[in-house]
mmCIF file of C-alpha atoms in Angstrom:
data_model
loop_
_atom_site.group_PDB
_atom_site.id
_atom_site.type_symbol
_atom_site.label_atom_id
_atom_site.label_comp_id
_atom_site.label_asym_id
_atom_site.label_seq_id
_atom_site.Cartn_x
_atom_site.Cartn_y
_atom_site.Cartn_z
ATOM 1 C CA UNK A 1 -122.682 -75.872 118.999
ATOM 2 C CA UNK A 2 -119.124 -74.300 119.337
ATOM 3 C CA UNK A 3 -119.000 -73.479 115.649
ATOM 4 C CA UNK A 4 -120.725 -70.676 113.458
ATOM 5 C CA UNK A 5 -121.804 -73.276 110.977
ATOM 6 C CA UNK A 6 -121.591 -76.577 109.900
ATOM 7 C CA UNK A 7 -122.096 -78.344 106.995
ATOM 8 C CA UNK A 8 -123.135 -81.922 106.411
ATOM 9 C CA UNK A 9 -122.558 -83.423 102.913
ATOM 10 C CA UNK A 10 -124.559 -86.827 102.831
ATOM 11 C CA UNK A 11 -123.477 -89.219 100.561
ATOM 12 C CA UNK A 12 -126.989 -91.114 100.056
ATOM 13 C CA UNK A 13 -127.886 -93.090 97.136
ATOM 14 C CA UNK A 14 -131.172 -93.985 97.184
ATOM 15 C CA UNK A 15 -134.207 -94.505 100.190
ATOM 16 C CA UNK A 16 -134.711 -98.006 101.292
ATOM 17 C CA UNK A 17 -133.672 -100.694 99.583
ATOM 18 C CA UNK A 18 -131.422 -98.815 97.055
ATOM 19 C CA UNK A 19 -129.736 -97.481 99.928
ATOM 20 C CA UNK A 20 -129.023 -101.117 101.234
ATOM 21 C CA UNK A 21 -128.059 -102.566 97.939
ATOM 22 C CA UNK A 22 -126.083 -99.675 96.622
ATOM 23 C CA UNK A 23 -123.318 -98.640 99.890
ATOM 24 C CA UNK A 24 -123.641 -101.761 101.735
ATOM 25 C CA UNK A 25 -123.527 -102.485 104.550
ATOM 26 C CA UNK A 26 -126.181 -99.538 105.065
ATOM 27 C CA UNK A 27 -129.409 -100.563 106.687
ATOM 28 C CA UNK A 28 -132.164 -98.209 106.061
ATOM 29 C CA UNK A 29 -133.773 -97.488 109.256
ATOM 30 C CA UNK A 30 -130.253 -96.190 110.878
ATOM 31 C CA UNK A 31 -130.033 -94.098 107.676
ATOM 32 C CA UNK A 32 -133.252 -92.749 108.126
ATOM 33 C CA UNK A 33 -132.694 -92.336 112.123
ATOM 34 C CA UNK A 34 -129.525 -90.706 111.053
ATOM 35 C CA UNK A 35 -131.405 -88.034 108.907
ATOM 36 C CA UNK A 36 -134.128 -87.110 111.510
ATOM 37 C CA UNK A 37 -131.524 -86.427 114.405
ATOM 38 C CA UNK A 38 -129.458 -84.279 111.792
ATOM 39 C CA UNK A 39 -132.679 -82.490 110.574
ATOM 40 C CA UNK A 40 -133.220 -81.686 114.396
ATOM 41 C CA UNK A 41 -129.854 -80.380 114.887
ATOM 42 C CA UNK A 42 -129.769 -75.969 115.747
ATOM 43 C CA UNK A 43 -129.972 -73.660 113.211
ATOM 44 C CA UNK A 44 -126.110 -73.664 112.302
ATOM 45 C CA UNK A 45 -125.780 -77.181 110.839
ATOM 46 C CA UNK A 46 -127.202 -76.951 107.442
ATOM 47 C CA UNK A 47 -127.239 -80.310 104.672
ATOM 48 C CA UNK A 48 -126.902 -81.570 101.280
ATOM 49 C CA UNK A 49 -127.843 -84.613 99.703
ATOM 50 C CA UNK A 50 -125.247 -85.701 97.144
ATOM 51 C CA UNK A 51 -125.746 -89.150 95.718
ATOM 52 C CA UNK A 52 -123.502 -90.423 92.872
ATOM 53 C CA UNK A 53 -126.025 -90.830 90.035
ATOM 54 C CA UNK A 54 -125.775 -94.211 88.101
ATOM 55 C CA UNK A 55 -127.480 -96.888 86.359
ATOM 56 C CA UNK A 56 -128.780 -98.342 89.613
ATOM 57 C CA UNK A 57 -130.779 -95.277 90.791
ATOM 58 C CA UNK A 58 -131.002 -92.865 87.638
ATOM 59 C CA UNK A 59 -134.644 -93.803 87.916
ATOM 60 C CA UNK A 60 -135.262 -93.608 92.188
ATOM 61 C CA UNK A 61 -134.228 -90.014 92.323
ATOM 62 C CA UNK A 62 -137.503 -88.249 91.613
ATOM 63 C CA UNK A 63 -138.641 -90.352 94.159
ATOM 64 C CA UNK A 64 -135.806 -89.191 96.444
ATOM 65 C CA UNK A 65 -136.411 -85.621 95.935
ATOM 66 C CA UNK A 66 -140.174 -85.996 96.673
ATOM 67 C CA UNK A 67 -139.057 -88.341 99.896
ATOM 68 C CA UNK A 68 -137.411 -85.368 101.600
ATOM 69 C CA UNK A 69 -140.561 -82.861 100.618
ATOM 70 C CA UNK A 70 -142.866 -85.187 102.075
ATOM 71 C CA UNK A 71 -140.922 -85.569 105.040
ATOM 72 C CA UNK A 72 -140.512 -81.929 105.601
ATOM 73 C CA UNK A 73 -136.991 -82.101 106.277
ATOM 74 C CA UNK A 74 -135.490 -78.488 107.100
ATOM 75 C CA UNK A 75 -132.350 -79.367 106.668
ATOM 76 C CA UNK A 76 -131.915 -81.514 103.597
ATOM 77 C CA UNK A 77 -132.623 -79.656 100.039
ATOM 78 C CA UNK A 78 -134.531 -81.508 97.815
ATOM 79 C CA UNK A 79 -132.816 -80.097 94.924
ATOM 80 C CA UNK A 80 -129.766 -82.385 95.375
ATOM 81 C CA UNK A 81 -126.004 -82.107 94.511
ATOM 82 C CA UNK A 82 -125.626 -84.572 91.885
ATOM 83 C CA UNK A 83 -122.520 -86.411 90.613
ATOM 84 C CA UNK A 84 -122.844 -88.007 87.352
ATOM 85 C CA UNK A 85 -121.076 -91.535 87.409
ATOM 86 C CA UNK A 86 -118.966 -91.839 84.160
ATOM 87 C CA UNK A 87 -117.007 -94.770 84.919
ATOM 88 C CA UNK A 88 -116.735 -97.116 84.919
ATOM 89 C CA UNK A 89 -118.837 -97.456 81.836
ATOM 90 C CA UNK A 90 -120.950 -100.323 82.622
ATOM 91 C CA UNK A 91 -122.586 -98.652 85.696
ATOM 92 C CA UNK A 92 -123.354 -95.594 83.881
ATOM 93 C CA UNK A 93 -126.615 -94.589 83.273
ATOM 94 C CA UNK A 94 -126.095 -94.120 79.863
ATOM 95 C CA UNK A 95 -126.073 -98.014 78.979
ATOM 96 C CA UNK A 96 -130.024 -97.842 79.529
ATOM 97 C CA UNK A 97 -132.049 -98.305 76.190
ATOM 98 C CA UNK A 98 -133.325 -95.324 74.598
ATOM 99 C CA UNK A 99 -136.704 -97.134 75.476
ATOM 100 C CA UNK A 100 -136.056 -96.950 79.231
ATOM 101 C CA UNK A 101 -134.445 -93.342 79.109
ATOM 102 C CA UNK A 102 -137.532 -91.825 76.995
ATOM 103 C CA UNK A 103 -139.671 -93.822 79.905
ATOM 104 C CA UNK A 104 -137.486 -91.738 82.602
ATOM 105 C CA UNK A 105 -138.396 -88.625 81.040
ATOM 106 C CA UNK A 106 -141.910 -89.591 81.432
ATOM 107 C CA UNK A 107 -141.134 -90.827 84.917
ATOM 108 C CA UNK A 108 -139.274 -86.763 85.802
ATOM 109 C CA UNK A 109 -141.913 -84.714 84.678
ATOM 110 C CA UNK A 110 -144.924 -87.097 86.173
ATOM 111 C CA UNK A 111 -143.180 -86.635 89.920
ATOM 112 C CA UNK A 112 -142.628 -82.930 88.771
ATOM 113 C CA UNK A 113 -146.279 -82.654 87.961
ATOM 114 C CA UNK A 114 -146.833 -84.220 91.461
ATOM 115 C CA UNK A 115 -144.470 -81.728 93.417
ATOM 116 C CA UNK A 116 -146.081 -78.859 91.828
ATOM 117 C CA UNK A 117 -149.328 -80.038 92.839
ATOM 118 C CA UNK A 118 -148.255 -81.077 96.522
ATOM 119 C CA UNK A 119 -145.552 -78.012 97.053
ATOM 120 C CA UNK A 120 -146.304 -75.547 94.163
ATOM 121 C CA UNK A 121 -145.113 -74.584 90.762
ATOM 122 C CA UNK A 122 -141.430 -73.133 91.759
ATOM 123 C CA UNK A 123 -140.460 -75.664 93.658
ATOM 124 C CA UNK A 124 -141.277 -78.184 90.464
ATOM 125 C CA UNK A 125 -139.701 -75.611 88.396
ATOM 126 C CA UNK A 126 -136.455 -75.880 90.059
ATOM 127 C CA UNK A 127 -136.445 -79.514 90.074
ATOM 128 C CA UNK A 128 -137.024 -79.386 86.409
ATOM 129 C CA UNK A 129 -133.898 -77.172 85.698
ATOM 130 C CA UNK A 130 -132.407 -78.968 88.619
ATOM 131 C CA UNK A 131 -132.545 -82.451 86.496
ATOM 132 C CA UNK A 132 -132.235 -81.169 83.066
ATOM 133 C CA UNK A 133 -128.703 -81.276 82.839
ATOM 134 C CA UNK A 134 -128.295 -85.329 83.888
ATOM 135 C CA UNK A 135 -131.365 -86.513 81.419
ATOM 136 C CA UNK A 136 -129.606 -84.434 78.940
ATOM 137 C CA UNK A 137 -126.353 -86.536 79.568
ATOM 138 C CA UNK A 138 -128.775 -89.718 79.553
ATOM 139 C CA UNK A 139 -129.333 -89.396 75.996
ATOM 140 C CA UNK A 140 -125.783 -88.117 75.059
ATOM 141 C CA UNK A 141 -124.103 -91.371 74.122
ATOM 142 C CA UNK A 142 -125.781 -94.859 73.738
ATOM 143 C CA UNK A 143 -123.356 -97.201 75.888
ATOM 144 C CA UNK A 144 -126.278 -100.091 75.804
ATOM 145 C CA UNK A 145 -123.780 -102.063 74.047
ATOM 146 C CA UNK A 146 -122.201 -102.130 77.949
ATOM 147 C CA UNK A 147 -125.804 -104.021 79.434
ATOM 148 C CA UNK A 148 -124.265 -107.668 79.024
ATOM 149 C CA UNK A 149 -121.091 -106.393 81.129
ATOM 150 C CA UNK A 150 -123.503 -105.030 83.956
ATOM 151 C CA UNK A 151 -125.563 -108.290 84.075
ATOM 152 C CA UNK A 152 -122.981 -110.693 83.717
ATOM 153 C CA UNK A 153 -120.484 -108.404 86.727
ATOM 154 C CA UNK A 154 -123.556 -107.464 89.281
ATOM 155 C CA UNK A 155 -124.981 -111.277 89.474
ATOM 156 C CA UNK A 156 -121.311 -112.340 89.723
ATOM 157 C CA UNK A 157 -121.077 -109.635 92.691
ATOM 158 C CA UNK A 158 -124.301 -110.780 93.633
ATOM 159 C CA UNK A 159 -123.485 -114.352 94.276
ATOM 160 C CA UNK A 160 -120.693 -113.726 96.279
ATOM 161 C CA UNK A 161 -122.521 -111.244 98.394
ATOM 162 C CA UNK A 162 -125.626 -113.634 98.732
ATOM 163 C CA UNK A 163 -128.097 -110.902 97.091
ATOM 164 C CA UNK A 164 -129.649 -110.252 93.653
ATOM 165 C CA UNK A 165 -130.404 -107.054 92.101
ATOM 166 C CA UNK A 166 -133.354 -107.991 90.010
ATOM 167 C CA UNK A 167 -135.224 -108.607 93.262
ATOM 168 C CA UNK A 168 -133.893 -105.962 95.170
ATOM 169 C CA UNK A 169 -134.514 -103.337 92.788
ATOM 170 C CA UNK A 170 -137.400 -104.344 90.204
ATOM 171 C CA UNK A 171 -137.444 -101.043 88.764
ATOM 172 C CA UNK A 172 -133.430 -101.256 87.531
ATOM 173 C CA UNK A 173 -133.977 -104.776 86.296
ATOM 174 C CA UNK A 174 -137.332 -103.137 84.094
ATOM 175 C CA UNK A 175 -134.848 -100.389 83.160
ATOM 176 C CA UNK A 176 -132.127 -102.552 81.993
ATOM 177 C CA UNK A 177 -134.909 -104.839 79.965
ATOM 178 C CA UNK A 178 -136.319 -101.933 78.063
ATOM 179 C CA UNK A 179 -139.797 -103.071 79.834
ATOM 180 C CA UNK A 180 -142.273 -100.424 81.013
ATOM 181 C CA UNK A 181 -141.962 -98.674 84.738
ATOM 182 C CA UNK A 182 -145.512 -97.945 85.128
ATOM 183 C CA UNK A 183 -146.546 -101.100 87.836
ATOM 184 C CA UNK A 184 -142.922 -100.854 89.677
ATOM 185 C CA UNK A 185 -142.125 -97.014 90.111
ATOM 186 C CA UNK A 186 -144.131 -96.979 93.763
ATOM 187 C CA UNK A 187 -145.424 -92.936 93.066
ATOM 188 C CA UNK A 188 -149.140 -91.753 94.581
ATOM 189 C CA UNK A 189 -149.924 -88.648 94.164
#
């Protein structure tokens, strides 16, 4: 309250359980405590969302974006500040199959249809822009070759850490396998 502004950059990956698996040791419901009091805070603080896109939640974010508009967070722009992951190369998004990335284009434009219905057409249309650039550097280079490295590195990191990413995060393991998102993306409109 002794400052003009404030500005909160959050660095948050993913809702739920991409939020545990991805910056661990982060448990969800203190995240999402931690959100709520800073949405709360005066008028001065203002926030931004900035999650490091990769492989493991290229295919959550729509669902991120339409999180916070459900939630009615004042604070926290849906439209977030994305960094695009480009190394190392086997936790880029760009190792998914073209399969899987044509599927995420599907995925984008079915939550946009479902934000425009929910919170109107500009707010869908900026979310469109918004994402165009990253699904444009989706399809930029096939890295797929890379998959093997990802498997065989995150079940080795897996084992030590006593978890396992294909049952943490069904929708990655789908997206990795080139098999369809439709019964594990979790969206009602």
């Amino acid at each position: 309250r002794h400052f003009d502004g404030v500005h909160v950059s959050c660095s948050i990956d993913g809702l739920g359980p991409y939020a545990e698996y991805i910056r661990q040791p982060t448990k969800w419901s203190v995240l999402r405590n931690n959100i709520e009091k800073l949405d709360a805070l005066g008028e001065h603080v203002i926030a931004t969302w900035n999650p490091t896109v990769s492989v493991f939640n290229i295919g959550h974010l729509p669902e991120m974006s339409l999180w916070v508009l459900r939630q009615g967070l004042r604070k926290i722009n849906p439209v977030m500040w994305l960094n695009i992951l480009h190394g190392p190369k086997h936790l880029s998004c760009q190792i998914l199959p073209i399969s899987s990335k044509r599927r995420l284009v599907e995925k984008y434009d079915r939550v946009s249809g479902i934000v425009e219905k929910e919170f109107g057409q500009s707010t869908a249309d900026l979310l469109r822009r918004h994402y165009a650039p990253m699904l444009k550097f989706l399809f930029e280079v096939d890295a797929s070759a890379q998959i093997p490295d990802f498997i065989e590195l995150n079940d080795r990191l897996d084992r030590i850490q006593g978890r396992y990413w294909q049952e943490e995060l069904p929708e990655l393991s789908c997206l990795i396998r080139g098999i369809p998102l439709e019964s594990t993306d979790g969206l009602r409109p």
